[in-house]
Tab-separated table of C-alpha atoms in Angstrom:
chain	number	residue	atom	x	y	z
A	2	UNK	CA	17.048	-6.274	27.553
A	3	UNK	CA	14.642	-6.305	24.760
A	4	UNK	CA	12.129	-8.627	24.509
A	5	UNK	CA	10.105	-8.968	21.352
A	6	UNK	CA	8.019	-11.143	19.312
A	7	UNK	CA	7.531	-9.553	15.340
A	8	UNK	CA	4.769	-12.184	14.086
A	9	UNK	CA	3.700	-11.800	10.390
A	10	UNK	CA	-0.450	-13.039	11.356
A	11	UNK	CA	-2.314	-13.083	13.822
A	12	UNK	CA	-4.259	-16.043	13.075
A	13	UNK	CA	-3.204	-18.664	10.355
A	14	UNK	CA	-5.456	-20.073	7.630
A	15	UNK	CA	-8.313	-22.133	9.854
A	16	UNK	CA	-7.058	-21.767	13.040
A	17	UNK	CA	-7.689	-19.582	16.072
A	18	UNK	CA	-6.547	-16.001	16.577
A	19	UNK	CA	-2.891	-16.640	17.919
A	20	UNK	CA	-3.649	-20.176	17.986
A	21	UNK	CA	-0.417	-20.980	16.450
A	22	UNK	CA	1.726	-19.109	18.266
A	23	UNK	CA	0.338	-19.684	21.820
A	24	UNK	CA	3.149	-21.958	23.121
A	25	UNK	CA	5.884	-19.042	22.057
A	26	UNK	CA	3.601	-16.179	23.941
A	27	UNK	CA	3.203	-18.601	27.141
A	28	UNK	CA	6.988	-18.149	27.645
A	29	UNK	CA	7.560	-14.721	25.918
A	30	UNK	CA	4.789	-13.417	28.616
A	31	UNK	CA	5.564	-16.018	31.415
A	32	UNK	CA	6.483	-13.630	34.206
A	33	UNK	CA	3.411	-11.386	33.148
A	34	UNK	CA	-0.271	-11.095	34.710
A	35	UNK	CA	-1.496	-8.348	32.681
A	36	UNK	CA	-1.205	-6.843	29.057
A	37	UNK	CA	-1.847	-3.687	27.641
A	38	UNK	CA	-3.512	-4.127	24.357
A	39	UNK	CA	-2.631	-1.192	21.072
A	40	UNK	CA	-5.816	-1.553	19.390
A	41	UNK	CA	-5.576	1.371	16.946
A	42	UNK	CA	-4.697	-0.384	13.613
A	43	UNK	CA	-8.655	-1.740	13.698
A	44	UNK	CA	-8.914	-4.329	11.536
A	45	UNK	CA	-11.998	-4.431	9.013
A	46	UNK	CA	-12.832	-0.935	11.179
A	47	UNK	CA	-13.437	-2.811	14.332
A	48	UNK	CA	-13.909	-0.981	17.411
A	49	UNK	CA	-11.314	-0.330	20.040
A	50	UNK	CA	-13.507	-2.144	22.520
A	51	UNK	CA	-14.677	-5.063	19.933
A	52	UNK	CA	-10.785	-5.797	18.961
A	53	UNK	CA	-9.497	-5.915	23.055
A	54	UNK	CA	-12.724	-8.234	23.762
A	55	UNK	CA	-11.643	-10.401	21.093
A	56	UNK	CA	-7.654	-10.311	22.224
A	57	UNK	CA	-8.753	-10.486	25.840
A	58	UNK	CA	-10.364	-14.223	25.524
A	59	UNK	CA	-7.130	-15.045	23.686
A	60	UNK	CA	-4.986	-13.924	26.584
A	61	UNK	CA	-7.234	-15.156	29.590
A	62	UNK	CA	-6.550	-18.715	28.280
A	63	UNK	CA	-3.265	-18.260	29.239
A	64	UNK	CA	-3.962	-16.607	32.594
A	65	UNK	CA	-3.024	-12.698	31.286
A	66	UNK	CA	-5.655	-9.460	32.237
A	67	UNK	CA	-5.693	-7.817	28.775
A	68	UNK	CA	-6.360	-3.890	29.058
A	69	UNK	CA	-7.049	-2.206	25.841
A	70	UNK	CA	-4.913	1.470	25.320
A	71	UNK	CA	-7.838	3.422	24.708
A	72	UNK	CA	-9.223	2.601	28.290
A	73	UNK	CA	-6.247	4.644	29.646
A	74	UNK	CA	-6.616	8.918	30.238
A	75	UNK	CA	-2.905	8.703	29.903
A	76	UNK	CA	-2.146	6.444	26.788
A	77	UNK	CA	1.247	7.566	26.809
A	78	UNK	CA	1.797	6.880	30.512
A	79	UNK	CA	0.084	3.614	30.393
A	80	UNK	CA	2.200	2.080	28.174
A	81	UNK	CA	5.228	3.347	29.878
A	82	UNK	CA	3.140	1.504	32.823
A	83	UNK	CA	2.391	-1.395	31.311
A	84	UNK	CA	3.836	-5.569	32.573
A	85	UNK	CA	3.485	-6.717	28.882
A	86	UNK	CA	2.355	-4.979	25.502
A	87	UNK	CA	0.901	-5.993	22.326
A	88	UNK	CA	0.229	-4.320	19.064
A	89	UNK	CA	-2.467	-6.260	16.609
A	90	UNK	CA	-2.900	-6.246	13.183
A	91	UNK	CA	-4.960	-3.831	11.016
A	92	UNK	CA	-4.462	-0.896	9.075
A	93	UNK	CA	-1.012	0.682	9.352
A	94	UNK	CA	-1.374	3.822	8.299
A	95	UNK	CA	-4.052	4.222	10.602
A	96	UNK	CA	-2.249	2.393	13.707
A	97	UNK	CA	0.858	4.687	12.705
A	98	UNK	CA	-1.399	7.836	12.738
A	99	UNK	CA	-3.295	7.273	16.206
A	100	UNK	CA	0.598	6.506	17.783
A	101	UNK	CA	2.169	9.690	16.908
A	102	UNK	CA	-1.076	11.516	17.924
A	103	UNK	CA	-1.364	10.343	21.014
A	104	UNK	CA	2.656	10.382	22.272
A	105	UNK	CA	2.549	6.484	22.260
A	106	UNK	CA	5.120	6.350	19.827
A	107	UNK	CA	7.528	7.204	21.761
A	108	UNK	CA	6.655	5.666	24.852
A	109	UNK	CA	6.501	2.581	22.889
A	110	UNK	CA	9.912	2.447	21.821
A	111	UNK	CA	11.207	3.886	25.621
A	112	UNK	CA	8.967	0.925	26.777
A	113	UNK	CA	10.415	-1.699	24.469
A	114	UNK	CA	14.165	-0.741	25.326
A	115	UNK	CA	13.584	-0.783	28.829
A	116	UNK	CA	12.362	-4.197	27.967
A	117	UNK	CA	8.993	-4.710	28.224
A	118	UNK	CA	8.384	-7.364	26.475
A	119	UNK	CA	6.164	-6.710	23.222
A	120	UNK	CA	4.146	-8.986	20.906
A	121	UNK	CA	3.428	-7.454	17.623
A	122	UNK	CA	1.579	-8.771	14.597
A	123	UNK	CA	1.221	-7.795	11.008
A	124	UNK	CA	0.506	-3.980	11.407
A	125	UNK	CA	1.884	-4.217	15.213
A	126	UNK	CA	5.288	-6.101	13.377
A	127	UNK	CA	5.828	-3.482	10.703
A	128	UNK	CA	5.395	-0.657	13.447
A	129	UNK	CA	8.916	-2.631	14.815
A	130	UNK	CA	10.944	-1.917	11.724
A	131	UNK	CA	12.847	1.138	11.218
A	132	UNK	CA	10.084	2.813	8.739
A	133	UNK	CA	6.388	1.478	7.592
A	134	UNK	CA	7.368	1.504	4.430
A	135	UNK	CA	7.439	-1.862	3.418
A	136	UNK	CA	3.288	-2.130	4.751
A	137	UNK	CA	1.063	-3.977	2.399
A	138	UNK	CA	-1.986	-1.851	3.621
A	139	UNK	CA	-3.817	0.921	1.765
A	140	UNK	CA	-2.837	4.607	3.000
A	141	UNK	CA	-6.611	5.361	4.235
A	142	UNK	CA	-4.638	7.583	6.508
A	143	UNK	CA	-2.297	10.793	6.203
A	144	UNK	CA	-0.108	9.997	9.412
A	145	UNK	CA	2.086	12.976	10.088
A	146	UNK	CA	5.399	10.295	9.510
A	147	UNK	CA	6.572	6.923	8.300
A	148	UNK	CA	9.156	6.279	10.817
A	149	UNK	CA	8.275	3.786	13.350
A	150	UNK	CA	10.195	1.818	16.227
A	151	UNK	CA	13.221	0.877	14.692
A	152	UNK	CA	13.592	-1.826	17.461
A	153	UNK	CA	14.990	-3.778	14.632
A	154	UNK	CA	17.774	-2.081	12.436
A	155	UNK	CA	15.630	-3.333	9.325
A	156	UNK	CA	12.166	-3.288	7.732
A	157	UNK	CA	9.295	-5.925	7.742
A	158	UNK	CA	6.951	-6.937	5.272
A	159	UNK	CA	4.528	-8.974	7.223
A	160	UNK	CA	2.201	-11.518	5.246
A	161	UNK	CA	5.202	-11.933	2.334
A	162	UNK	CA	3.720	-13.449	-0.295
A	163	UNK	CA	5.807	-15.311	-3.121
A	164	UNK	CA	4.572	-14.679	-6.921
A	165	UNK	CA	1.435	-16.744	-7.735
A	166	UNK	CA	2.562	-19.097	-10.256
A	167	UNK	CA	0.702	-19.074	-13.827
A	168	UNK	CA	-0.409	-15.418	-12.347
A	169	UNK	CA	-1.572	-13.330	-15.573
A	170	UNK	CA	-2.366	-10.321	-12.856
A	171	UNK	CA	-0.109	-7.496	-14.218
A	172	UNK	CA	0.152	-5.566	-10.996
A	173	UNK	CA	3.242	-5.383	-8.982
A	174	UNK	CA	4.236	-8.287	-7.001
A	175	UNK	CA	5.603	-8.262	-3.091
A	176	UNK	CA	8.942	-8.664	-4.443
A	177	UNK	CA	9.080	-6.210	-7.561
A	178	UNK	CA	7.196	-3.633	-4.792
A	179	UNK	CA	10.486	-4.152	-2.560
A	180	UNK	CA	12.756	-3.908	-5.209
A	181	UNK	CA	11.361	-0.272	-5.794
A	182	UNK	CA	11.541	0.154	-2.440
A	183	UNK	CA	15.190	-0.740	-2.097
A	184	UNK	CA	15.991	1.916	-5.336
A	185	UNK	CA	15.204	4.441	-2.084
A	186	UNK	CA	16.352	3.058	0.875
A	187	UNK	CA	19.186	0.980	1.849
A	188	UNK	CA	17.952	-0.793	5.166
A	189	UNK	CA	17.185	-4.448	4.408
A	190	UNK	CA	13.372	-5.653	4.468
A	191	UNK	CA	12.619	-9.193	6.161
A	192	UNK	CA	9.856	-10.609	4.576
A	193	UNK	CA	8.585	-13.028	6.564
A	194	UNK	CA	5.990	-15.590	5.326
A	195	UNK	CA	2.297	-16.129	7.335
A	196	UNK	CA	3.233	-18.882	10.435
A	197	UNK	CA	6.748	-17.002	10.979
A	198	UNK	CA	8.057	-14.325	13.398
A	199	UNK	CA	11.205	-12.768	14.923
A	200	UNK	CA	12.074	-13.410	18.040
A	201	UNK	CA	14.651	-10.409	19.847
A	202	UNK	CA	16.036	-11.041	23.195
A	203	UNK	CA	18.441	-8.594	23.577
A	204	UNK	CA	20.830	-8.161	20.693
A	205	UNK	CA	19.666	-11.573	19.304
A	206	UNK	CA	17.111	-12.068	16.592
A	207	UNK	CA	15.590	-15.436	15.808
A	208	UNK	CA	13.572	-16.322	12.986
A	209	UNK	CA	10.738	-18.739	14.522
A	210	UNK	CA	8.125	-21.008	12.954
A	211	UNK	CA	8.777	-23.302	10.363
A	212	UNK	CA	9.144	-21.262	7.289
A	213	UNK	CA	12.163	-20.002	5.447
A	214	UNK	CA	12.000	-16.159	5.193
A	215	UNK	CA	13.019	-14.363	2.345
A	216	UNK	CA	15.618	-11.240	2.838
A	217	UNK	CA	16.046	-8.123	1.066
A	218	UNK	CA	19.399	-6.350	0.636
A	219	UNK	CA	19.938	-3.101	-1.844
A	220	UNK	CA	21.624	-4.009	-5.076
A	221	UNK	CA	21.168	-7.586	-4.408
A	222	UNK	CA	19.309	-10.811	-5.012
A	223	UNK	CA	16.973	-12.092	-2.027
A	224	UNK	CA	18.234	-14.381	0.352
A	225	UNK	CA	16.201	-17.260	1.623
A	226	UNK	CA	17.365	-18.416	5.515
A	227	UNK	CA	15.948	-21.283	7.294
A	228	UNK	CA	13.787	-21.337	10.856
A	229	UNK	CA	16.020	-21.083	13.686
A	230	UNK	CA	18.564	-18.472	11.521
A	231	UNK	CA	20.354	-15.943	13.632
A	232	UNK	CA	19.598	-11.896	11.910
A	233	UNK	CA	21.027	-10.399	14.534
A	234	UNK	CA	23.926	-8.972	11.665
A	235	UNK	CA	21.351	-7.677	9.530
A	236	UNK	CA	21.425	-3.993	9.214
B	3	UNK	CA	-14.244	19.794	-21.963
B	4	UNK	CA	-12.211	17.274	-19.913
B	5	UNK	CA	-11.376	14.587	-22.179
B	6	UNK	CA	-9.466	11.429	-20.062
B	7	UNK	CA	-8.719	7.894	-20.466
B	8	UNK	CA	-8.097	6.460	-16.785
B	9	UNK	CA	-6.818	3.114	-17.552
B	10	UNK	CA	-6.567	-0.233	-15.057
B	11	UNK	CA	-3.200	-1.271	-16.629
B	12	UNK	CA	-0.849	-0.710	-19.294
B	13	UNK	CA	-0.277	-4.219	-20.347
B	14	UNK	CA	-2.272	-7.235	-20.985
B	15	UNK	CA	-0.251	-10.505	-19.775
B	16	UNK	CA	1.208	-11.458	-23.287
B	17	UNK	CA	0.454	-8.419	-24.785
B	18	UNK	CA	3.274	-5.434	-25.701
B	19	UNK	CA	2.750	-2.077	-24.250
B	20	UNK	CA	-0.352	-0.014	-24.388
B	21	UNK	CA	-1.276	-2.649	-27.032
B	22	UNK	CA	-4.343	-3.457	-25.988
B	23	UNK	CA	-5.715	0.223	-25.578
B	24	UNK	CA	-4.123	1.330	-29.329
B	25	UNK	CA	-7.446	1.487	-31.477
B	26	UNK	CA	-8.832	3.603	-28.450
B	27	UNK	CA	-5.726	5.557	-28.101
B	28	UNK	CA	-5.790	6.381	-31.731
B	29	UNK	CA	-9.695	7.885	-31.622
B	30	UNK	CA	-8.304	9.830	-27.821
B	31	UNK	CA	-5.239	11.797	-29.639
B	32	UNK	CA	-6.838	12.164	-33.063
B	33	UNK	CA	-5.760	15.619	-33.297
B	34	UNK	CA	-2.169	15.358	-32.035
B	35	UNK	CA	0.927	15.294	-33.409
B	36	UNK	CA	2.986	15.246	-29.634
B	37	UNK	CA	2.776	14.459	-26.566
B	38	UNK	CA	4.517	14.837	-23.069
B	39	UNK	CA	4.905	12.019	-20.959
B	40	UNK	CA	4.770	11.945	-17.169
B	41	UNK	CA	7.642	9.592	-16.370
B	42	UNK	CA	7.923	10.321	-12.674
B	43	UNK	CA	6.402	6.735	-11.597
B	44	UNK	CA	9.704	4.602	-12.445
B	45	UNK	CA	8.203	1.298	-12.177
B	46	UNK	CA	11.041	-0.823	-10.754
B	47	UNK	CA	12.850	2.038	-10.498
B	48	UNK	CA	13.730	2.470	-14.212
B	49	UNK	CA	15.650	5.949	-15.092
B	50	UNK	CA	12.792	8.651	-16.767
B	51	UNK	CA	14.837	8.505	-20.187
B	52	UNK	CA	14.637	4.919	-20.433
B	53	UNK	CA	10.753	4.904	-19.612
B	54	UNK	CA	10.574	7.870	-22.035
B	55	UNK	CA	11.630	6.024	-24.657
B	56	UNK	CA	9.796	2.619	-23.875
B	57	UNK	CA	6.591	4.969	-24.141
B	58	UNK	CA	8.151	6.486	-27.787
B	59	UNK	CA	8.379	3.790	-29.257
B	60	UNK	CA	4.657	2.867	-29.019
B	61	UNK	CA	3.540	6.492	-29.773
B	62	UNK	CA	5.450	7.167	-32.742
B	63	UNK	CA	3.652	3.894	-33.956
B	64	UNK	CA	0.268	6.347	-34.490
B	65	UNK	CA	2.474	9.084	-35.244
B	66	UNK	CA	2.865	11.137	-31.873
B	67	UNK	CA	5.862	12.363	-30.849
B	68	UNK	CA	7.325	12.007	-27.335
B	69	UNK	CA	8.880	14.320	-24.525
B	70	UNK	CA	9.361	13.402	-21.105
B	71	UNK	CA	8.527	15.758	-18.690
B	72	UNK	CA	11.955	15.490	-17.035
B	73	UNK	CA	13.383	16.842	-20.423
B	74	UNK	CA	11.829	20.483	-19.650
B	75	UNK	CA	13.355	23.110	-17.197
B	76	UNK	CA	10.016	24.364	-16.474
B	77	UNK	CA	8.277	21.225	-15.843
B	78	UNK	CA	4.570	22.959	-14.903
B	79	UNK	CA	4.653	25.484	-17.967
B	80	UNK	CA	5.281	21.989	-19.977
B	81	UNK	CA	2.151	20.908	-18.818
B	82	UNK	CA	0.061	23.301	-19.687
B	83	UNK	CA	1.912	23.716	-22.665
B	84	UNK	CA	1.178	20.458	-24.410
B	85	UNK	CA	-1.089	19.284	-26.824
B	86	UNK	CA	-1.267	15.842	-24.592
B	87	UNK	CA	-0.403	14.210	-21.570
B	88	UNK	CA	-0.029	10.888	-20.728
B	89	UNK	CA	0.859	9.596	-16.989
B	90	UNK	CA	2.376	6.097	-16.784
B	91	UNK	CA	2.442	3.738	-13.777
B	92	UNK	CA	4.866	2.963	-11.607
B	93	UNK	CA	4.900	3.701	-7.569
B	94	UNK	CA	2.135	6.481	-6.785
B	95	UNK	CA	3.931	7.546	-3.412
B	96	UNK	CA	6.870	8.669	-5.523
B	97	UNK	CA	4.556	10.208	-8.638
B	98	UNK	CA	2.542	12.198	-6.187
B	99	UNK	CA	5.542	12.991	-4.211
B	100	UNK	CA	7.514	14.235	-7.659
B	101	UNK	CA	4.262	16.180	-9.174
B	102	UNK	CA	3.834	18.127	-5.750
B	103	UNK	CA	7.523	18.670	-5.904
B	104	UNK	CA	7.794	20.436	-9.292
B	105	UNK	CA	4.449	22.259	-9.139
B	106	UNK	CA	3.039	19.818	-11.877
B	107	UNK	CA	-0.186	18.843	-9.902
B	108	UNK	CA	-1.412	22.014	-10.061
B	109	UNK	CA	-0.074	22.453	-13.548
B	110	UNK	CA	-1.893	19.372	-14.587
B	111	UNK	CA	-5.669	19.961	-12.993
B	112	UNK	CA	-5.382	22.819	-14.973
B	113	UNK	CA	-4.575	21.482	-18.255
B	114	UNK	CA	-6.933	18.320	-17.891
B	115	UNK	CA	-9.502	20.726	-16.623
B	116	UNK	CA	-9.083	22.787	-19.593
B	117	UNK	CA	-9.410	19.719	-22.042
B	118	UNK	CA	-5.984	18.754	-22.708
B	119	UNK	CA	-6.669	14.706	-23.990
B	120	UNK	CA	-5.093	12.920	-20.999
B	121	UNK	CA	-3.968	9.290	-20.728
B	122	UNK	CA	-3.506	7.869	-17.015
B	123	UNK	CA	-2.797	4.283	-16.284
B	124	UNK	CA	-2.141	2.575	-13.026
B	125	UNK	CA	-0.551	5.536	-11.210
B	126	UNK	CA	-1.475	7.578	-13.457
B	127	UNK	CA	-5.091	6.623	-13.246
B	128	UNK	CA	-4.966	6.111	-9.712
B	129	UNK	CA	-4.127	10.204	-9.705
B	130	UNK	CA	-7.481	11.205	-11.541
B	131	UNK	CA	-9.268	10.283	-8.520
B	132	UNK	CA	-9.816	12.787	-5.641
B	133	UNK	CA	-6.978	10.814	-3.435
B	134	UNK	CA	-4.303	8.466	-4.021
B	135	UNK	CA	-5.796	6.816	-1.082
B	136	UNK	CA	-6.822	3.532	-2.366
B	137	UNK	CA	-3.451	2.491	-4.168
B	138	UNK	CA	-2.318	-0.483	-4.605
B	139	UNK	CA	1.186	0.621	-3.880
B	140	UNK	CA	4.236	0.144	-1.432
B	141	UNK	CA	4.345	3.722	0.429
B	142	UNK	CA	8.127	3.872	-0.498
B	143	UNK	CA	8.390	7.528	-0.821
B	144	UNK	CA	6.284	10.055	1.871
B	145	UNK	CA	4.832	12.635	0.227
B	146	UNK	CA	3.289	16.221	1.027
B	147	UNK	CA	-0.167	14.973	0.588
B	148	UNK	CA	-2.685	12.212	-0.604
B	149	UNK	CA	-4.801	14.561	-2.336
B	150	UNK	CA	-4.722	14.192	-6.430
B	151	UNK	CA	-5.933	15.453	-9.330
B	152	UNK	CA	-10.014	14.668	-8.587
B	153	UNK	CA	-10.824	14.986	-12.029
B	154	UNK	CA	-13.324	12.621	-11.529
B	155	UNK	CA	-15.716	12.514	-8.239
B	156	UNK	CA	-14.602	9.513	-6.638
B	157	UNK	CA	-11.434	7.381	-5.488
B	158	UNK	CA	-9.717	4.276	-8.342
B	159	UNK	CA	-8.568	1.097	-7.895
B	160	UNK	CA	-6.481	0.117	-10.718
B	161	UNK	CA	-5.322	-3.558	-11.752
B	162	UNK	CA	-8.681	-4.463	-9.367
B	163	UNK	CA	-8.196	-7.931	-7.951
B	164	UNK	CA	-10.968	-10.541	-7.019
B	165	UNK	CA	-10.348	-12.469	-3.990
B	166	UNK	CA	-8.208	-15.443	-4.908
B	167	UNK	CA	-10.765	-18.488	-4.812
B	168	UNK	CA	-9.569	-21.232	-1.858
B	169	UNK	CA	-6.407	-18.565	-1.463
B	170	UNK	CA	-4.943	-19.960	2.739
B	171	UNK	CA	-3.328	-16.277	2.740
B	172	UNK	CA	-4.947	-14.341	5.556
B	173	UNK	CA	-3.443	-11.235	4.440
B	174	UNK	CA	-6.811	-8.808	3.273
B	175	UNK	CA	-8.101	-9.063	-0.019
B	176	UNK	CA	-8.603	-6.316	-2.372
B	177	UNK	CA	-11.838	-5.753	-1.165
B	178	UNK	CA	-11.452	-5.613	2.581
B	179	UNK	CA	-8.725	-3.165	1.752
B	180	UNK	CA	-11.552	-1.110	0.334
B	181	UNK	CA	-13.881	-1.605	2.789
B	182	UNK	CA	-11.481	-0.533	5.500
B	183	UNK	CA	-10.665	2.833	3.838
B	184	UNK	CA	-14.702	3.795	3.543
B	185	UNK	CA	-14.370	3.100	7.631
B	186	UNK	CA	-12.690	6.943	7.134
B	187	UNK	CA	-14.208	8.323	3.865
B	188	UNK	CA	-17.160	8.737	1.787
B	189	UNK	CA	-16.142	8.915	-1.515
B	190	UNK	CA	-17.112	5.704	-3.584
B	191	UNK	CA	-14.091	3.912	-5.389
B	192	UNK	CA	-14.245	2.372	-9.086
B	193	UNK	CA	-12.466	-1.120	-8.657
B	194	UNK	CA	-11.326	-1.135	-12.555
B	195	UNK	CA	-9.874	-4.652	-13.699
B	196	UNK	CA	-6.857	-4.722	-15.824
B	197	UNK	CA	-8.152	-4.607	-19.225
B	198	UNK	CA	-10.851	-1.713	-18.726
B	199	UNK	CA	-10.873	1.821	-18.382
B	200	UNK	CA	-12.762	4.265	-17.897
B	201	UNK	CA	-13.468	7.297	-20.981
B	202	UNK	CA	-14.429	10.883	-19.465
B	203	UNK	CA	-15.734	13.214	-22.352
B	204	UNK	CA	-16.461	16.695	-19.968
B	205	UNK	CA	-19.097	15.702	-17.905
B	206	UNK	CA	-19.455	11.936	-19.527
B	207	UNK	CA	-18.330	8.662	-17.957
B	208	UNK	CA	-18.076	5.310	-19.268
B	209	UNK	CA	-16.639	1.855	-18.502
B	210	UNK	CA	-14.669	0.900	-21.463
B	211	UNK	CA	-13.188	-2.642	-22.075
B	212	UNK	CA	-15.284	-6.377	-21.719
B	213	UNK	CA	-15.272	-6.228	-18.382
B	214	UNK	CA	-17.276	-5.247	-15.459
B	215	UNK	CA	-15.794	-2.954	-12.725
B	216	UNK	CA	-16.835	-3.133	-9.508
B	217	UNK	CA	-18.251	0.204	-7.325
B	218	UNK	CA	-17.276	0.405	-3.627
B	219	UNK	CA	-20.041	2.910	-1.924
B	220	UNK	CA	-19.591	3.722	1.990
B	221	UNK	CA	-22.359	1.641	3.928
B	222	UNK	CA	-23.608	-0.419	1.039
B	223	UNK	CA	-22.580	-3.590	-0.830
B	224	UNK	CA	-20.329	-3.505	-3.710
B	225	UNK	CA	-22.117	-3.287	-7.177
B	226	UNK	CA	-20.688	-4.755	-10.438
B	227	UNK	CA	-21.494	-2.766	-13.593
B	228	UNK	CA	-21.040	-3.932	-17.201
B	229	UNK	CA	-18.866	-2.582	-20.277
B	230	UNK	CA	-20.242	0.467	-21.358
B	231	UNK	CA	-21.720	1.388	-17.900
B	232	UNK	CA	-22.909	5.324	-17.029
B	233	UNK	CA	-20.556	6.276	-14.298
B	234	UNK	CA	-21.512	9.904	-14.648
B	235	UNK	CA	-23.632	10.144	-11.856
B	236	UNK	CA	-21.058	7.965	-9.531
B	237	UNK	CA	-19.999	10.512	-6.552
């Protein structure tokens, strides 16, 4: 049965990294002593091994052995290995890139089916959707595809961000960008607002936190649905 | 000798279309009397003969007439055909995507190179720069490669945005965008607020507009230079 947390941050505004969510990941990861870590989305250009120390002292608090994927010979196997997983944030074109170059991408989504249960935030949520597509990131990377997981029959934008009122910017906002998006591409895009996630347990999906987030459909308007709504029809 | 407007935006908030640019657009096409528009950008996914005309409609206001690109069977011999060429925004995955497509990129290094008066803005700006790398936009469309036009030695940001001052959104700003993509590459990237632009006469560049841009250089701080800046030796 899958088992699957899609957070849109990592960290919310003044508070710790996953400080907000750390009563959800005590129970998502109750039955599990050790986590493999996907630390190839590098925030800011971290390191592999700065990122997994940081996620490490996050996960010891709550009595879980973090191992970052790049400690592995076998990153492929390892995940297929792995108790627990969890995919931070970053850049992802970049996480989408090192995935597909090292077999993980596949693995991943064998691993995730099988039900190991998976944490994912901002880069690591969008990776969950059927394509990265609806990223926010810059493409600093070529990666050979934009499919990803599709362990939701949808698309996340992670970190949705309403219109800034009074805004005289002329750029594009998150919602015009999905619009264009949707003139392509039918699937619908959850855009979930900073301090909400999806929660999958099998064929269920639960939006968590205590935001509304804002849904996407092709041809038309955006829907707004309430913490605690059931998505599992979206598709 | 390359003569190129790369422009941040096409609009000023409150202001009509290209309106802001018209006294400089007016010295750039002096000696035209056409022009053929690159409409492949569809911002919000409007039809090319709709943004075609939307684009008319301001040229024939300094007496240049209008063709859309689409309107051609042989799109690249259009190119270098024309007296002028403008590029408007819209979504850069699906411009780059549409030029590589119809064998216009090629087609249009040529004619730029050759001095063809060129007009870029947003997307079309974004494609002067040697990649489309540091775009602004949702990656909606995948195309056959990030590599662009590189009439000029370095990377654009259009429609540059400053970090929001006490902004709670821990989604990255502009600038750590930036800073993530020189993690991978060494070319240095004009940030270009919305109202300037940037005026290449062959191997001449200057900052045009009343506003400073901002110059992203791998391994150093950003720089802010002033209206009317040198960017000739920027590479």
């Amino acid at each position: 049965m899958k088992k699957i947390i899609i957070a849109s941050t990592s960290a919310m505004y003044g508070g710790k990294y996953l400080e907000y969510l750390q009563p959800v990941l005590q129970e998502h990861f109750k039955d599990c002593s050790s986590l493999v870590f996907i630390p190839y989305a590098r925030p800011g250009g971290i390191t592999h091994e700065a990122y997994t120390a940081k996620v490490a002292e996050t996960f010891t608090a709550i009595g879980i052995n973090v191992k970052g994927l790049h400690e592995f010979d076998n990153p492929a196997q390892a995940v297929l290995d792995a108790e627990a997983l969890f995919t931070g944030g970053g850049n992802t074109f970049l996480l989408v890139n090192e995935l597909y170059n090292t077999g993980v991408m596949q693995a991943l989504e064998k691993a995730v089916h099988a039900g190991t249960p998976y944490l994912g935030s901002s880069a690591g949520s969008n990776i969950c959707g059927l394509t990265m597509q609806t990223t926010n990131d810059m493409p600093i990377i070529y990666p050979p595809s934009f499919k990803t997981l599709g362990v939701v029959p949808f698309n996340i934008n992670p970190h949705y961000l309403d219109p800034v009122e009074g805004s005289t910017h002329m750029g594009e906002t998150r919602e015009t960008r999905i619009r264009e998006f949707h003139v392509f591409h039918r699937q619908p895009v959850v855009g979930l607002r900073e301090g909400s996630w999806l929660e999958v347990k099998g064929s269920a999906i639960v939006l968590g936190g205590d935001r509304h987030a804002r849904i996407f459909r092709q041809g038309q308007e955006p829907e707004e649905v309430a913490p605690g709504a059931d998505l599992s029809g979206l598709k």
